[in-house]
GROMACS .gro file of C-alpha atoms in nm:
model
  358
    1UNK     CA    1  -7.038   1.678   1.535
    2UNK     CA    2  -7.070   1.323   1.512
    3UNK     CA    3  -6.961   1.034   1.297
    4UNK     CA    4  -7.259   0.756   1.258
    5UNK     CA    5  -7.102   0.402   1.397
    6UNK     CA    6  -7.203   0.233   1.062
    7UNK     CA    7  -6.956   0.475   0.867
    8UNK     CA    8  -6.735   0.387   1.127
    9UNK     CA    9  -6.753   0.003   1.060
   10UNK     CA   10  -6.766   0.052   0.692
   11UNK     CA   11  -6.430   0.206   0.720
   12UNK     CA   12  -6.267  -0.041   0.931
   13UNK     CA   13  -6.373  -0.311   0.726
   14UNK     CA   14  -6.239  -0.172   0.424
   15UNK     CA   15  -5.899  -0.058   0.563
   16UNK     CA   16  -5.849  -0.390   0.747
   17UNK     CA   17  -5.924  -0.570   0.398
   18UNK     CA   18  -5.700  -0.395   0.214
   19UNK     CA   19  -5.340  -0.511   0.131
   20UNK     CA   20  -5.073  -0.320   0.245
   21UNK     CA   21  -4.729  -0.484   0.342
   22UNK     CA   22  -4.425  -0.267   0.458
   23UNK     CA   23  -4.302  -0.059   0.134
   24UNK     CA   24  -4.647  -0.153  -0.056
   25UNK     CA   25  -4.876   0.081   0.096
   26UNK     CA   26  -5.045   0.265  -0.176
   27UNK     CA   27  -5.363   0.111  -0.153
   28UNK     CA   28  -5.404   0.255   0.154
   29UNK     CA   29  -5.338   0.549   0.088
   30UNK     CA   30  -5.600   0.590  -0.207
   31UNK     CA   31  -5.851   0.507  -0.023
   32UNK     CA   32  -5.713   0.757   0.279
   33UNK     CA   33  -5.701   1.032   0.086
   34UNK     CA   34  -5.993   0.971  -0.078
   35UNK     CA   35  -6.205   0.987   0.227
   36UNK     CA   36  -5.957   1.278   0.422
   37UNK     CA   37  -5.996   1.504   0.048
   38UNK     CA   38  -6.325   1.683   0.211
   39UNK     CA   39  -6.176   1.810   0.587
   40UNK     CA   40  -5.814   1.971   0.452
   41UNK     CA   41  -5.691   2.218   0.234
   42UNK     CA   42  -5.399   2.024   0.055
   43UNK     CA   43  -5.153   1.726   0.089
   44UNK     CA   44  -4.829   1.711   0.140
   45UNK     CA   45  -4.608   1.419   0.088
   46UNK     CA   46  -4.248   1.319   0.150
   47UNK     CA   47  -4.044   1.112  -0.110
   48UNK     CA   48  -4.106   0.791   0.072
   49UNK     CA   49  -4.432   0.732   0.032
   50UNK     CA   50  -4.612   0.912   0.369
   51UNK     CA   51  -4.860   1.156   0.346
   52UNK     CA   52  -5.054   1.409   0.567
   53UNK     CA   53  -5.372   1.643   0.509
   54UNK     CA   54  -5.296   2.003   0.614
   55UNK     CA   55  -5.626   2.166   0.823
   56UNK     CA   56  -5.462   2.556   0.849
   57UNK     CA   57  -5.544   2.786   1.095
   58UNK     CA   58  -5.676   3.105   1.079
   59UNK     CA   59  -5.431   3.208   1.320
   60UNK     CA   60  -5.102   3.370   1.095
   61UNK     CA   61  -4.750   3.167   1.202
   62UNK     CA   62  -4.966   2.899   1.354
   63UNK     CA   63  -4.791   2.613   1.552
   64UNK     CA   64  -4.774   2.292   1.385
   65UNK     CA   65  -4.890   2.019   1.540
   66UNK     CA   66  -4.873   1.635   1.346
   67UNK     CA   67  -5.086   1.369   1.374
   68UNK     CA   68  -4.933   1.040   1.214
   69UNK     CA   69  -5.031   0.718   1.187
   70UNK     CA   70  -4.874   0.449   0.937
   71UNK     CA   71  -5.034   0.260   0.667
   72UNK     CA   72  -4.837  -0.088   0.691
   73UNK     CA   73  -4.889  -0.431   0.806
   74UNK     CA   74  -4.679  -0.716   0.866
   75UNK     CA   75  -4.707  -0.950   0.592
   76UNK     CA   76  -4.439  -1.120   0.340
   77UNK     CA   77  -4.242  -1.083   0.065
   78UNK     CA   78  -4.169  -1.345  -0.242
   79UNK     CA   79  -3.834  -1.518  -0.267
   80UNK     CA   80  -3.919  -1.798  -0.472
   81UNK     CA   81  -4.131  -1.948  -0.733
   82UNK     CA   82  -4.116  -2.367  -0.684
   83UNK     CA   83  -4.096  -2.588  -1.022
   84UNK     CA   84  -4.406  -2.753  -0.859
   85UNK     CA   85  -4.580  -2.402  -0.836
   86UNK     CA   86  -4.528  -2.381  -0.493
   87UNK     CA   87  -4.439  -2.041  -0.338
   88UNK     CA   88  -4.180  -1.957  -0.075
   89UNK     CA   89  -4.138  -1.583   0.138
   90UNK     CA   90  -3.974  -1.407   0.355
   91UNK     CA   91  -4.152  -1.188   0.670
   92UNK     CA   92  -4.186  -0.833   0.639
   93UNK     CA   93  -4.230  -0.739   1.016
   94UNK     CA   94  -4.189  -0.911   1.341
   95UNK     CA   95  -4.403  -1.244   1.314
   96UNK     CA   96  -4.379  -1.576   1.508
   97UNK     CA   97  -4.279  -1.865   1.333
   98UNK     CA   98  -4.551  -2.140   1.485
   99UNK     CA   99  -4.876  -1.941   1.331
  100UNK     CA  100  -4.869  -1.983   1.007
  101UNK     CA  101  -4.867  -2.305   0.907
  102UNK     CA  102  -5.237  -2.379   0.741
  103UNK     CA  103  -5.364  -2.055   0.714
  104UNK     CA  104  -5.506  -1.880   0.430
  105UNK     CA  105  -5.322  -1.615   0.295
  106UNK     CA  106  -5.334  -1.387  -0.014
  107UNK     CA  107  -5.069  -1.250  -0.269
  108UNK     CA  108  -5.137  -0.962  -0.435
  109UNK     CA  109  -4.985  -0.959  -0.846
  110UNK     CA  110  -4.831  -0.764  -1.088
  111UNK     CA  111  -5.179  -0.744  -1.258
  112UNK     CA  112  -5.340  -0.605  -0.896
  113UNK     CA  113  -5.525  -0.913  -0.879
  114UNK     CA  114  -5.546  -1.058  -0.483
  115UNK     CA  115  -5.486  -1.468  -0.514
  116UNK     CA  116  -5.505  -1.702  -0.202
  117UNK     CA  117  -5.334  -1.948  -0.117
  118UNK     CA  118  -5.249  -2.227   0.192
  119UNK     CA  119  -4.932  -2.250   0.352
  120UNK     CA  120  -4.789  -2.598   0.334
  121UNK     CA  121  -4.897  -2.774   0.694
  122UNK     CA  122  -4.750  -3.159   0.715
  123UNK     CA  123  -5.077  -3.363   0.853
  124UNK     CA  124  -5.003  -3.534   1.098
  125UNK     CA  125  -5.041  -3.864   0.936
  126UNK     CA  126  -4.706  -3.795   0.792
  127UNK     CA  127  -4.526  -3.669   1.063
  128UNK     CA  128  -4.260  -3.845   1.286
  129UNK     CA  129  -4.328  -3.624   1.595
  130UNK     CA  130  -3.927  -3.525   1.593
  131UNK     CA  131  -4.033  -3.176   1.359
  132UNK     CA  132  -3.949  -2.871   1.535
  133UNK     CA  133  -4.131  -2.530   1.449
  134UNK     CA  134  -4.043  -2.467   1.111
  135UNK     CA  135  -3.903  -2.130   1.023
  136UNK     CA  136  -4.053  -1.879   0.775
  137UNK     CA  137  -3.779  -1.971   0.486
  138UNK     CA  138  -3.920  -2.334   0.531
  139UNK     CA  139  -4.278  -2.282   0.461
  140UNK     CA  140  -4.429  -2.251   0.151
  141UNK     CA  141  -4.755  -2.108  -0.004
  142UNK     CA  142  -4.992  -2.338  -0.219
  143UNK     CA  143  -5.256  -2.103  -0.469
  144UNK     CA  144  -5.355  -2.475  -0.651
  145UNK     CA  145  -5.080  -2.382  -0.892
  146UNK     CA  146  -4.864  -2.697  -1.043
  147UNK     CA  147  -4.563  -2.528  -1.199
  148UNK     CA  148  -4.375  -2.231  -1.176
  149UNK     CA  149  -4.511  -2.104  -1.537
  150UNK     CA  150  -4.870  -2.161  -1.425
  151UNK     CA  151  -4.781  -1.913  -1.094
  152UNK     CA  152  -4.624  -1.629  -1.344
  153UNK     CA  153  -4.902  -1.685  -1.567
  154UNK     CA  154  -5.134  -1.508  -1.314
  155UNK     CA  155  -4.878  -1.231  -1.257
  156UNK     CA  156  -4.723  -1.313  -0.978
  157UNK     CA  157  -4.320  -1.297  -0.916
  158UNK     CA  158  -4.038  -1.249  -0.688
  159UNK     CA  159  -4.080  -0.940  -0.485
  160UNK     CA  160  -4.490  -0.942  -0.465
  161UNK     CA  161  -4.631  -0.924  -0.132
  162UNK     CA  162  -4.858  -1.157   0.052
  163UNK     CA  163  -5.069  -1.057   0.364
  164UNK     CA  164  -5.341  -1.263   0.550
  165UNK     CA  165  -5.692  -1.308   0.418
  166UNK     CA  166  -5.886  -1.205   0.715
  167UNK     CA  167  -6.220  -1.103   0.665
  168UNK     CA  168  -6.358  -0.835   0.934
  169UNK     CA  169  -6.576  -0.949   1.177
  170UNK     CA  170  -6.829  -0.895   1.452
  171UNK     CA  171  -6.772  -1.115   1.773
  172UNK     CA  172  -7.044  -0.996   2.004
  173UNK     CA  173  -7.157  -0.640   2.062
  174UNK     CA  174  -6.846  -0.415   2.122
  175UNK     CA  175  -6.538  -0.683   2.014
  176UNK     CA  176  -6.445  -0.701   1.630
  177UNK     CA  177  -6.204  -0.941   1.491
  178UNK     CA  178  -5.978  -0.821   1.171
  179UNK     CA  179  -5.629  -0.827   1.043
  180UNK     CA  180  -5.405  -0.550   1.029
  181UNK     CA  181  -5.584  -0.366   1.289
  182UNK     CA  182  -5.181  -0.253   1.351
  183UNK     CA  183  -5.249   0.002   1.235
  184UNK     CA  184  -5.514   0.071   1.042
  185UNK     CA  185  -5.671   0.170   1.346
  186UNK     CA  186  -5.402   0.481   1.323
  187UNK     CA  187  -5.549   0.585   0.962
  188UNK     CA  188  -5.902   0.558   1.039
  189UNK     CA  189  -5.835   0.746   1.342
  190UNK     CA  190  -5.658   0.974   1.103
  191UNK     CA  191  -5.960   1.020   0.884
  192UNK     CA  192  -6.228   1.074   1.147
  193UNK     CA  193  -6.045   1.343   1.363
  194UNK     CA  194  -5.995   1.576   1.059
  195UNK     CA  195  -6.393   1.462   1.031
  196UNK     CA  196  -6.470   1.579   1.397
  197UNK     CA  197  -6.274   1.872   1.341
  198UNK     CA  198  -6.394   1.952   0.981
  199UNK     CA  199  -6.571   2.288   1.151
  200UNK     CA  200  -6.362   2.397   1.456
  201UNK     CA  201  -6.115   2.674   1.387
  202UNK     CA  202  -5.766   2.515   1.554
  203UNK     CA  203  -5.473   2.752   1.729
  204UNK     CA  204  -5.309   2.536   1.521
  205UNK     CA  205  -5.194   2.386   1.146
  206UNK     CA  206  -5.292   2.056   1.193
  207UNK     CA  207  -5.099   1.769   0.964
  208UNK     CA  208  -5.285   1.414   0.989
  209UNK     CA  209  -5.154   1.158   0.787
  210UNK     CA  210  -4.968   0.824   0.774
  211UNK     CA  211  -4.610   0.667   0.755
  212UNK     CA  212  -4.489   0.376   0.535
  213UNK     CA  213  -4.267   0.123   0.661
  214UNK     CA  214  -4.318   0.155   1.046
  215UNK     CA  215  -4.347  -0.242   1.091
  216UNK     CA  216  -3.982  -0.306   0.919
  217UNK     CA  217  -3.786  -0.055   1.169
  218UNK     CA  218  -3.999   0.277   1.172
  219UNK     CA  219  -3.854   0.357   0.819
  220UNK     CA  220  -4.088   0.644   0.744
  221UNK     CA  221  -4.127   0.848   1.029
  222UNK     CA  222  -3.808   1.043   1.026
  223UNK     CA  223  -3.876   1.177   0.672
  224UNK     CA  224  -4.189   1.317   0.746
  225UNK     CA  225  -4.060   1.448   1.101
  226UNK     CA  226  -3.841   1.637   0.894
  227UNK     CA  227  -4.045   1.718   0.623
  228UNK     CA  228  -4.368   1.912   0.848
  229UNK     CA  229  -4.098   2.014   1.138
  230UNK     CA  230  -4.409   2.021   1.371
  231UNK     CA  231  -4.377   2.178   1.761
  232UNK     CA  232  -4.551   1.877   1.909
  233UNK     CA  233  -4.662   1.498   1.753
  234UNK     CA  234  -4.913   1.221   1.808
  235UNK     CA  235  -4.838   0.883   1.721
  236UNK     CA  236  -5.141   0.687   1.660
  237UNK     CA  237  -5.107   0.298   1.656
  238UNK     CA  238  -5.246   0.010   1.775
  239UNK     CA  239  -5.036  -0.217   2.089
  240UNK     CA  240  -5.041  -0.575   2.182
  241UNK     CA  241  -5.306  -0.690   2.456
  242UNK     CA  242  -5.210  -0.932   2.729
  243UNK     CA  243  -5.529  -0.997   2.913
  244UNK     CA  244  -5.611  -1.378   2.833
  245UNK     CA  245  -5.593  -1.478   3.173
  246UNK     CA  246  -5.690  -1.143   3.275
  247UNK     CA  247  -5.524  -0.806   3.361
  248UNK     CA  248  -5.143  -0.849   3.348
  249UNK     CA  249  -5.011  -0.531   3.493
  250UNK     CA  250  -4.957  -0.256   3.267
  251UNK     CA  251  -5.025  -0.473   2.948
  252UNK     CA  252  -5.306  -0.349   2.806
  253UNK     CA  253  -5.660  -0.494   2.866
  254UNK     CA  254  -5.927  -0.489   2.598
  255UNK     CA  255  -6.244  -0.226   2.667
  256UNK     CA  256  -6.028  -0.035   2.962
  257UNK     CA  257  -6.006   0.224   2.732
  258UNK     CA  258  -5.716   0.429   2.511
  259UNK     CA  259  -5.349   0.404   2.654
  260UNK     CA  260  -5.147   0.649   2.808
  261UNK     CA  261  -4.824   0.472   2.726
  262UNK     CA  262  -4.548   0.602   2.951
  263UNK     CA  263  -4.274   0.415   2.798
  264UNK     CA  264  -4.180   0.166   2.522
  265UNK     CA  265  -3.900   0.034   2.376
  266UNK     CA  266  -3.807   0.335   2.183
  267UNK     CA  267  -3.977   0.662   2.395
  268UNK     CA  268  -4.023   0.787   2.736
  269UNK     CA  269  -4.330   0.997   2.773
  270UNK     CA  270  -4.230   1.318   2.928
  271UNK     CA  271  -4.424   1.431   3.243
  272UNK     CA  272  -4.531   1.783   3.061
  273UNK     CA  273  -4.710   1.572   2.829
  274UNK     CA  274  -4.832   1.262   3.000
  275UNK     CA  275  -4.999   1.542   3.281
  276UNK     CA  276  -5.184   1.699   3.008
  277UNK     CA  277  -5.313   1.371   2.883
  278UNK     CA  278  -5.406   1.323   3.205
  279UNK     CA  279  -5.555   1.659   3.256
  280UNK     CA  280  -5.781   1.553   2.973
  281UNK     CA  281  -5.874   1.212   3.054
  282UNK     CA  282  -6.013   1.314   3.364
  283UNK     CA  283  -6.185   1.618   3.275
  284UNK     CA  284  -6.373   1.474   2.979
  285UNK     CA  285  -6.414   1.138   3.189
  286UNK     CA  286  -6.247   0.937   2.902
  287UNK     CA  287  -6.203   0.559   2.950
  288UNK     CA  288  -5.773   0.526   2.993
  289UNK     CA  289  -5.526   0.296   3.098
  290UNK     CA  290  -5.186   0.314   3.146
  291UNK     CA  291  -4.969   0.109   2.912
  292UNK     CA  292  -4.600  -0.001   2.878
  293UNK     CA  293  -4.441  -0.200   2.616
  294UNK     CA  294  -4.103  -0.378   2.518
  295UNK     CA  295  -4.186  -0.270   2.146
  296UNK     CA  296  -4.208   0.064   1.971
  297UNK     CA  297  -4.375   0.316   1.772
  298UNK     CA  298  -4.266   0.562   1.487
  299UNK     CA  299  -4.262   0.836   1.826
  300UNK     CA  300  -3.911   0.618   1.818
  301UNK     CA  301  -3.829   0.836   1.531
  302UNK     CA  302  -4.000   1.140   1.522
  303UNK     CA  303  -3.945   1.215   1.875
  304UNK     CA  304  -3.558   1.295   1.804
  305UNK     CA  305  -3.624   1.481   1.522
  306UNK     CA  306  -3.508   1.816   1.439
  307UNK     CA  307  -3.419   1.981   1.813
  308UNK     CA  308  -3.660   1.732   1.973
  309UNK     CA  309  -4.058   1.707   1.876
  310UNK     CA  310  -4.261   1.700   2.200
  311UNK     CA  311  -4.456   1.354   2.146
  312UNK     CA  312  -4.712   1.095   2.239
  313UNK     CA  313  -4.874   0.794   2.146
  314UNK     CA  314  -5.250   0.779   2.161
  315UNK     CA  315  -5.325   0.371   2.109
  316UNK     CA  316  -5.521   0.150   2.156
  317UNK     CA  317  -5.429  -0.258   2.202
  318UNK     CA  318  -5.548  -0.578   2.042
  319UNK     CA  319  -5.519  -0.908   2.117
  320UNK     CA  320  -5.322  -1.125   1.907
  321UNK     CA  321  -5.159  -0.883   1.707
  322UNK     CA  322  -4.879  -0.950   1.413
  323UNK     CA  323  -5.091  -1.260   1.355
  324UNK     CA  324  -5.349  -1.359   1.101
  325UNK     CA  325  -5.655  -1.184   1.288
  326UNK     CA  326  -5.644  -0.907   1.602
  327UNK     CA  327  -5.940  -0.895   1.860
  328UNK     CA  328  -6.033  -0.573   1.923
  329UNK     CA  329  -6.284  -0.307   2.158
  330UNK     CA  330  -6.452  -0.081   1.938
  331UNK     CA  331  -6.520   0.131   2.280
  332UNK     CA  332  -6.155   0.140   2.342
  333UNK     CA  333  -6.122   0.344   1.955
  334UNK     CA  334  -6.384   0.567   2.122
  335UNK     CA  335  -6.197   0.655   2.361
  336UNK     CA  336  -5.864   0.720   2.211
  337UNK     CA  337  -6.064   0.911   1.938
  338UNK     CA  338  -6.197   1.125   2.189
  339UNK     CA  339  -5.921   1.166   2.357
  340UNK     CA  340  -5.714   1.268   2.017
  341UNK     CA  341  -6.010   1.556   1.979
  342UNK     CA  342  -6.002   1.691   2.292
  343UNK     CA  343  -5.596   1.714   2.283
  344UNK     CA  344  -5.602   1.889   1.971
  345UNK     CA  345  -5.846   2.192   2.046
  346UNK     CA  346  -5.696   2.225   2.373
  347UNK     CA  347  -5.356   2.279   2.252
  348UNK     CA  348  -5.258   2.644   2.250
  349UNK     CA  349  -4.921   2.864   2.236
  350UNK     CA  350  -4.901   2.822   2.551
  351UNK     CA  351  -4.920   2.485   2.607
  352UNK     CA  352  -4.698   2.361   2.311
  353UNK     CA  353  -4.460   2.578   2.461
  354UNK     CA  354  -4.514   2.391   2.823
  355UNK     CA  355  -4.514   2.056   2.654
  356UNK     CA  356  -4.141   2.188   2.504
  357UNK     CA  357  -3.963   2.288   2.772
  358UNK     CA  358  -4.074   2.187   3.078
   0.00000   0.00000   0.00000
């Protein structure tokens, strides 16, 4: 089968919309399970907050075989409410500290209410030209508020989580621009494969969900590692680009196609599995590039699980990631979809046991 693109953009624009800092990810999940409810027969979920839709197989002592995203985005947390009504945070996630300054960004209160705001940005009228970049602690949000009672009044406290407000957007043809594309291009790949599977009997019990927490140390991924114990895992999740100035070795470049990413800061693809990805890539003519990366993904985690989980990371990369807005390829989630599907139905006894042990 096929998924229209307009579903497709429908659902990026409302994942990418929604608010979902690290440890805060329950809108995301709603609407995940909301659209996943149709294509499995049950969820699971571990005591942290992740979640997966079981697909079982006809087949009786199947091989389990996990899909996981995670739900998260960088963002911020509330550590102070001004007298003035000004409010000040603390980063959830790995930002830089020279972005932020006069951007719009949105808290989300107690009441469930989404409120924006400006972060403080000295004009330069008032400036000496002796300021350094200021750190996170020093900046400070402004929602029109003038006193700390006024800010409570509309339900928001210390604790409550701010993200960017990024509305999605078309650029030209195939490029998109949107916030939190980390990662919620992992949970709408999530959605679409149990979608394009909805009607294939699998060799395998399939688990597709999502983590919490990845962005703040990939908090979430051991407990559900431990939770399905599957024989072999993808990690899906979105990587920084680096092709401003044009390709920059194995960086990532935008409409190249999905990445085979042999190693990151926390995983080294094992040859077993990057040769079937490769197998795959070149049999179905899928779009591919290789990719390496200082950072890392929950495969980090779940890849040390148990005796070992055989695993790999089918991304995609964006420019300008951890920032207010990520440029993306919507070709390049083609691909990686694709690729996803055609890794699934392959997968047999025979090759989860190849992917294992050799």
């Amino acid at each position: 089968m096929t998924i229209n693109e307009s579903i497709t953009l429908d659902r990026i624009k409302h994942l990418t919309e929604l608010h979902g800092a690290p440890g805060f990810e329950d809108d995301i999940k709603t609407y995940m399970k909301d659209q996943m409810t149709p294509f499995v027969d049950e969820f699971i979920d571990n005591k942290m907050g992740g979640f997966f839709g079981v697909k079982k197989s006809a087949k009786p002592k199947a091989k389990r075989v996990m899909v996981a995203a995670h739900m998260d985005e960088i963002g911020f947390m509330i550590t102070q409410i001004t007298d003035n009504g000004m409010i000040q945070f603390t980063n959830l996630g790995g930002v830089a500290n020279d972005i932020w300054q006069g951007q719009r960004l949105k808290v989300k209160s107690r009441n469930n209410e989404e409120i924006t705001g400006i972060v403080s940005n000295i004009p330069k009228h008032f400036r000496s030209g002796n300021e350094g970049v200021p750190q996170i602690s020093d900046l400070m949000l402004d929602i029109g508020a003038t006193t700390a009672n006024e800010v409570r009044k509309r339900g928001i406290e210390i604790g409550d989580t701010i993200v960017p407000d990024t509305p999605f957007t078309q650029l030209s043809k195939y490029r998109f621009s949107a916030k939190a594309w980390d990662n919620r291009y992992g949970c709408l790949i999530a959605i679409e494969i149990l979608e394009l599977l909805k009607d294939i009997e699998l060799d395998v019990d399939l688990y597709v969900g999502a983590n919490v927490q990845e962005e703040v140390g990939l908090r979430g991924a051991k407990a559900s590692a431990e939770l399905i114990k599957p024989d072999v895992a993808f990690v899906v999740d979105c990587s920084p680009a680096n092709d401003i100035k044009g390709p920059n070795q194995l960086s990532g470049a935008l409409g190249e196609g999905t990445l085979i990413r042999i190693k990151d800061g926390t995983m080294i693809l094992r040859p077993s599995f990057r040769d079937y990805l490769l197998q795959l890539v070149n049999q179905y003519d899928i779009p591919h590039q290789y990719y390496m990366s200082p950072g890392g993904t929950d495969g980090g985690e779940i890849h040390k699980a148990n005796e070992g989980i055989p695993t790999a990371v089918i991304g995609v990369c964006a420019r300008y990631i951890h920032s207010t807005d990520a440029v993306f390829d919507i070709r390049d989630y083609y691909a990686a979809r694709q690729l996803l599907n055609k890794a699934i139905i392959n997968l047999n006894e025979a090759q989860i046991e190849t992917l294992q042990y050799h």
